[in-house]
JSON list of C-alpha atoms in Angstrom, two decimals:
[
{"chain": "A", "resi": 1, "resn": "MET", "atom": "CA", "xyz": [96.07, 72.14, 120.14]},
{"chain": "A", "resi": 2, "resn": "PRO", "atom": "CA", "xyz": [92.75, 70.40, 119.89]},
{"chain": "A", "resi": 3, "resn": "GLN", "atom": "CA", "xyz": [92.16, 66.97, 120.92]},
{"chain": "A", "resi": 4, "resn": "VAL", "atom": "CA", "xyz": [90.48, 64.15, 118.76]},
{"chain": "A", "resi": 5, "resn": "ILE", "atom": "CA", "xyz": [88.93, 61.59, 120.99]},
{"chain": "A", "resi": 6, "resn": "PHE", "atom": "CA", "xyz": [88.27, 58.33, 119.33]},
{"chain": "A", "resi": 7, "resn": "LEU", "atom": "CA", "xyz": [85.60, 56.17, 121.12]},
{"chain": "A", "resi": 8, "resn": "PRO", "atom": "CA", "xyz": [86.38, 52.43, 121.69]},
{"chain": "A", "resi": 9, "resn": "HIS", "atom": "CA", "xyz": [85.99, 50.31, 118.57]},
{"chain": "A", "resi": 10, "resn": "GLU", "atom": "CA", "xyz": [86.21, 46.58, 119.10]},
{"chain": "A", "resi": 11, "resn": "GLU", "atom": "CA", "xyz": [88.84, 45.83, 116.38]},
{"chain": "A", "resi": 12, "resn": "ILE", "atom": "CA", "xyz": [90.65, 49.35, 115.49]},
{"chain": "A", "resi": 13, "resn": "CYS", "atom": "CA", "xyz": [90.80, 51.04, 118.92]},
{"chain": "A", "resi": 14, "resn": "PRO", "atom": "CA", "xyz": [89.51, 48.75, 121.81]},
{"chain": "A", "resi": 15, "resn": "GLU", "atom": "CA", "xyz": [90.71, 51.17, 124.51]},
{"chain": "A", "resi": 16, "resn": "GLY", "atom": "CA", "xyz": [89.68, 54.42, 122.68]},
{"chain": "A", "resi": 17, "resn": "ALA", "atom": "CA", "xyz": [91.94, 57.09, 122.37]},
{"chain": "A", "resi": 18, "resn": "ALA", "atom": "CA", "xyz": [92.49, 61.02, 123.21]},
{"chain": "A", "resi": 19, "resn": "ILE", "atom": "CA", "xyz": [95.23, 62.58, 120.74]},
{"chain": "A", "resi": 20, "resn": "ASP", "atom": "CA", "xyz": [96.41, 66.04, 120.22]},
{"chain": "A", "resi": 21, "resn": "VAL", "atom": "CA", "xyz": [96.16, 67.12, 116.70]},
{"chain": "A", "resi": 22, "resn": "GLU", "atom": "CA", "xyz": [97.45, 69.99, 114.76]},
{"chain": "A", "resi": 23, "resn": "PRO", "atom": "CA", "xyz": [94.56, 72.05, 113.19]},
{"chain": "A", "resi": 24, "resn": "GLY", "atom": "CA", "xyz": [94.49, 71.25, 109.48]},
{"chain": "A", "resi": 25, "resn": "THR", "atom": "CA", "xyz": [95.21, 67.61, 109.77]},
{"chain": "A", "resi": 26, "resn": "THR", "atom": "CA", "xyz": [92.56, 65.24, 108.42]},
{"chain": "A", "resi": 27, "resn": "ILE", "atom": "CA", "xyz": [91.04, 62.86, 110.96]},
{"chain": "A", "resi": 28, "resn": "CYS", "atom": "CA", "xyz": [92.43, 59.95, 109.06]},
{"chain": "A", "resi": 29, "resn": "ASP", "atom": "CA", "xyz": [95.96, 61.17, 109.02]},
{"chain": "A", "resi": 30, "resn": "ALA", "atom": "CA", "xyz": [95.78, 61.90, 112.63]},
{"chain": "A", "resi": 31, "resn": "ALA", "atom": "CA", "xyz": [94.34, 58.46, 113.54]},
{"chain": "A", "resi": 32, "resn": "LEU", "atom": "CA", "xyz": [96.85, 56.76, 111.40]},
{"chain": "A", "resi": 33, "resn": "LYS", "atom": "CA", "xyz": [99.86, 58.88, 112.96]},
{"chain": "A", "resi": 34, "resn": "HIS", "atom": "CA", "xyz": [98.75, 57.51, 116.45]},
{"chain": "A", "resi": 35, "resn": "GLY", "atom": "CA", "xyz": [98.45, 53.86, 115.39]},
{"chain": "A", "resi": 36, "resn": "ILE", "atom": "CA", "xyz": [94.62, 53.82, 115.05]},
{"chain": "A", "resi": 37, "resn": "GLU", "atom": "CA", "xyz": [94.33, 51.84, 111.78]},
{"chain": "A", "resi": 38, "resn": "ILE", "atom": "CA", "xyz": [91.43, 53.26, 110.24]},
{"chain": "A", "resi": 39, "resn": "GLU", "atom": "CA", "xyz": [90.58, 51.92, 106.71]},
{"chain": "A", "resi": 40, "resn": "HIS", "atom": "CA", "xyz": [91.39, 54.04, 103.71]},
{"chain": "A", "resi": 41, "resn": "ALA", "atom": "CA", "xyz": [91.07, 51.69, 100.75]},
{"chain": "A", "resi": 42, "resn": "CYS", "atom": "CA", "xyz": [91.25, 54.48, 98.21]},
{"chain": "A", "resi": 43, "resn": "GLU", "atom": "CA", "xyz": [94.43, 55.93, 99.63]},
{"chain": "A", "resi": 44, "resn": "LYS", "atom": "CA", "xyz": [92.51, 59.06, 100.96]},
{"chain": "A", "resi": 45, "resn": "SER", "atom": "CA", "xyz": [91.43, 60.31, 97.48]},
{"chain": "A", "resi": 46, "resn": "CYS", "atom": "CA", "xyz": [87.69, 60.43, 98.42]},
{"chain": "A", "resi": 47, "resn": "ALA", "atom": "CA", "xyz": [86.82, 57.65, 96.25]},
{"chain": "A", "resi": 48, "resn": "CYS", "atom": "CA", "xyz": [85.32, 55.24, 98.81]},
{"chain": "A", "resi": 49, "resn": "THR", "atom": "CA", "xyz": [83.78, 55.09, 102.02]},
{"chain": "A", "resi": 50, "resn": "THR", "atom": "CA", "xyz": [85.94, 52.83, 104.15]},
{"chain": "A", "resi": 51, "resn": "CYS", "atom": "CA", "xyz": [87.19, 55.74, 106.36]},
{"chain": "A", "resi": 52, "resn": "HIS", "atom": "CA", "xyz": [83.59, 57.01, 107.29]},
{"chain": "A", "resi": 53, "resn": "VAL", "atom": "CA", "xyz": [83.47, 58.17, 110.81]},
{"chain": "A", "resi": 54, "resn": "ILE", "atom": "CA", "xyz": [80.58, 59.80, 112.66]},
{"chain": "A", "resi": 55, "resn": "VAL", "atom": "CA", "xyz": [81.47, 63.08, 114.36]},
{"chain": "A", "resi": 56, "resn": "ARG", "atom": "CA", "xyz": [79.74, 62.79, 117.84]},
{"chain": "A", "resi": 57, "resn": "GLU", "atom": "CA", "xyz": [81.03, 66.14, 119.33]},
{"chain": "A", "resi": 58, "resn": "GLY", "atom": "CA", "xyz": [82.46, 69.07, 117.33]},
{"chain": "A", "resi": 59, "resn": "PHE", "atom": "CA", "xyz": [80.71, 68.46, 113.99]},
{"chain": "A", "resi": 60, "resn": "ASP", "atom": "CA", "xyz": [79.98, 72.04, 113.56]},
{"chain": "A", "resi": 61, "resn": "SER", "atom": "CA", "xyz": [83.63, 72.94, 113.78]},
{"chain": "A", "resi": 62, "resn": "LEU", "atom": "CA", "xyz": [84.37, 71.23, 110.63]},
{"chain": "A", "resi": 63, "resn": "GLN", "atom": "CA", "xyz": [84.29, 72.82, 107.35]},
{"chain": "A", "resi": 64, "resn": "GLU", "atom": "CA", "xyz": [81.39, 71.78, 105.07]},
{"chain": "A", "resi": 65, "resn": "ALA", "atom": "CA", "xyz": [81.84, 68.71, 103.20]},
{"chain": "A", "resi": 66, "resn": "GLU", "atom": "CA", "xyz": [82.16, 69.36, 99.35]},
{"chain": "A", "resi": 67, "resn": "GLU", "atom": "CA", "xyz": [79.74, 67.64, 97.05]},
{"chain": "A", "resi": 68, "resn": "VAL", "atom": "CA", "xyz": [82.17, 64.84, 96.12]},
{"chain": "A", "resi": 69, "resn": "GLU", "atom": "CA", "xyz": [82.36, 63.69, 99.67]},
{"chain": "A", "resi": 70, "resn": "GLU", "atom": "CA", "xyz": [78.68, 64.23, 100.23]},
{"chain": "A", "resi": 71, "resn": "ASP", "atom": "CA", "xyz": [78.18, 61.84, 97.12]},
{"chain": "A", "resi": 72, "resn": "MET", "atom": "CA", "xyz": [80.20, 59.19, 98.56]},
{"chain": "A", "resi": 73, "resn": "LEU", "atom": "CA", "xyz": [78.80, 59.40, 101.88]},
{"chain": "A", "resi": 74, "resn": "ASP", "atom": "CA", "xyz": [75.65, 58.24, 100.46]},
{"chain": "A", "resi": 75, "resn": "LYS", "atom": "CA", "xyz": [77.12, 54.98, 99.97]},
{"chain": "A", "resi": 76, "resn": "ALA", "atom": "CA", "xyz": [78.37, 54.62, 103.55]},
{"chain": "A", "resi": 77, "resn": "TRP", "atom": "CA", "xyz": [77.00, 51.96, 105.70]},
{"chain": "A", "resi": 78, "resn": "GLY", "atom": "CA", "xyz": [75.48, 53.39, 108.95]},
{"chain": "A", "resi": 79, "resn": "LEU", "atom": "CA", "xyz": [75.24, 56.98, 107.55]},
{"chain": "A", "resi": 80, "resn": "GLU", "atom": "CA", "xyz": [74.13, 59.61, 110.06]},
{"chain": "A", "resi": 81, "resn": "PRO", "atom": "CA", "xyz": [73.86, 63.58, 109.87]},
{"chain": "A", "resi": 82, "resn": "GLU", "atom": "CA", "xyz": [77.01, 63.93, 111.41]},
{"chain": "A", "resi": 83, "resn": "SER", "atom": "CA", "xyz": [78.96, 61.48, 109.17]},
{"chain": "A", "resi": 84, "resn": "ARG", "atom": "CA", "xyz": [82.05, 62.37, 107.53]},
{"chain": "A", "resi": 85, "resn": "LEU", "atom": "CA", "xyz": [84.78, 60.79, 105.50]},
{"chain": "A", "resi": 86, "resn": "SER", "atom": "CA", "xyz": [87.93, 61.12, 107.77]},
{"chain": "A", "resi": 87, "resn": "CYS", "atom": "CA", "xyz": [90.17, 61.54, 104.83]},
{"chain": "A", "resi": 88, "resn": "GLN", "atom": "CA", "xyz": [88.36, 64.80, 104.01]},
{"chain": "A", "resi": 89, "resn": "ALA", "atom": "CA", "xyz": [87.52, 66.30, 107.25]},
{"chain": "A", "resi": 90, "resn": "THR", "atom": "CA", "xyz": [90.14, 68.44, 108.73]},
{"chain": "A", "resi": 91, "resn": "VAL", "atom": "CA", "xyz": [90.35, 69.41, 112.43]},
{"chain": "A", "resi": 92, "resn": "GLY", "atom": "CA", "xyz": [89.82, 73.03, 113.38]},
{"chain": "A", "resi": 93, "resn": "ASP", "atom": "CA", "xyz": [90.14, 74.68, 116.72]},
{"chain": "A", "resi": 94, "resn": "GLU", "atom": "CA", "xyz": [87.70, 72.69, 118.66]},
{"chain": "A", "resi": 95, "resn": "ASN", "atom": "CA", "xyz": [88.07, 69.12, 120.07]},
{"chain": "A", "resi": 96, "resn": "LEU", "atom": "CA", "xyz": [86.28, 66.45, 118.20]},
{"chain": "A", "resi": 97, "resn": "VAL", "atom": "CA", "xyz": [84.54, 63.15, 119.59]},
{"chain": "A", "resi": 98, "resn": "ILE", "atom": "CA", "xyz": [84.95, 60.47, 116.73]},
{"chain": "A", "resi": 99, "resn": "GLU", "atom": "CA", "xyz": [82.97, 57.04, 116.43]},
{"chain": "A", "resi": 100, "resn": "ILE", "atom": "CA", "xyz": [84.36, 54.62, 114.00]},
{"chain": "A", "resi": 101, "resn": "PRO", "atom": "CA", "xyz": [81.35, 52.53, 112.67]},
{"chain": "A", "resi": 102, "resn": "LYS", "atom": "CA", "xyz": [81.52, 48.88, 113.38]},
{"chain": "A", "resi": 103, "resn": "TYR", "atom": "CA", "xyz": [81.29, 48.01, 109.51]},
{"chain": "A", "resi": 104, "resn": "THR", "atom": "CA", "xyz": [82.36, 49.42, 106.43]},
{"chain": "A", "resi": 105, "resn": "ILE", "atom": "CA", "xyz": [81.43, 48.33, 102.85]},
{"chain": "A", "resi": 106, "resn": "ASN", "atom": "CA", "xyz": [84.67, 47.16, 102.09]},
{"chain": "A", "resi": 107, "resn": "MET", "atom": "CA", "xyz": [84.50, 43.42, 101.72]},
{"chain": "A", "resi": 108, "resn": "VAL", "atom": "CA", "xyz": [88.20, 42.71, 102.25]},
{"chain": "A", "resi": 109, "resn": "SER", "atom": "CA", "xyz": [90.42, 44.64, 104.66]},
{"chain": "A", "resi": 110, "resn": "GLU", "atom": "CA", "xyz": [94.17, 44.19, 104.30]},
{"chain": "A", "resi": 111, "resn": "HIS", "atom": "CA", "xyz": [94.66, 44.55, 108.08]},
{"chain": "A", "resi": 112, "resn": "HIS", "atom": "CA", "xyz": [92.51, 41.62, 109.17]}
]
């Protein structure tokens, strides 16, 4: 079973985390299941960018982003070549190292 390693994030995951994840699970669902409260303002429908993450290791193991995800990513704060929407990126057979960006374009967060 692959591991998803979340790098420390000041507010969401201060200590970082390493979790075992079933292949086929989205990065967002894996995070939420393990108490990592990544934002997902559109309820994981690929209609916003609040769940934007940067895949620091294992990016090539993910399926390619569909056009609608790529269009949404263009609006994300801090976009990088290895950026994905965590609600759309599913874990494959390889470990992933994930960075949650410090900011999102979400003006209001229900968790703060």
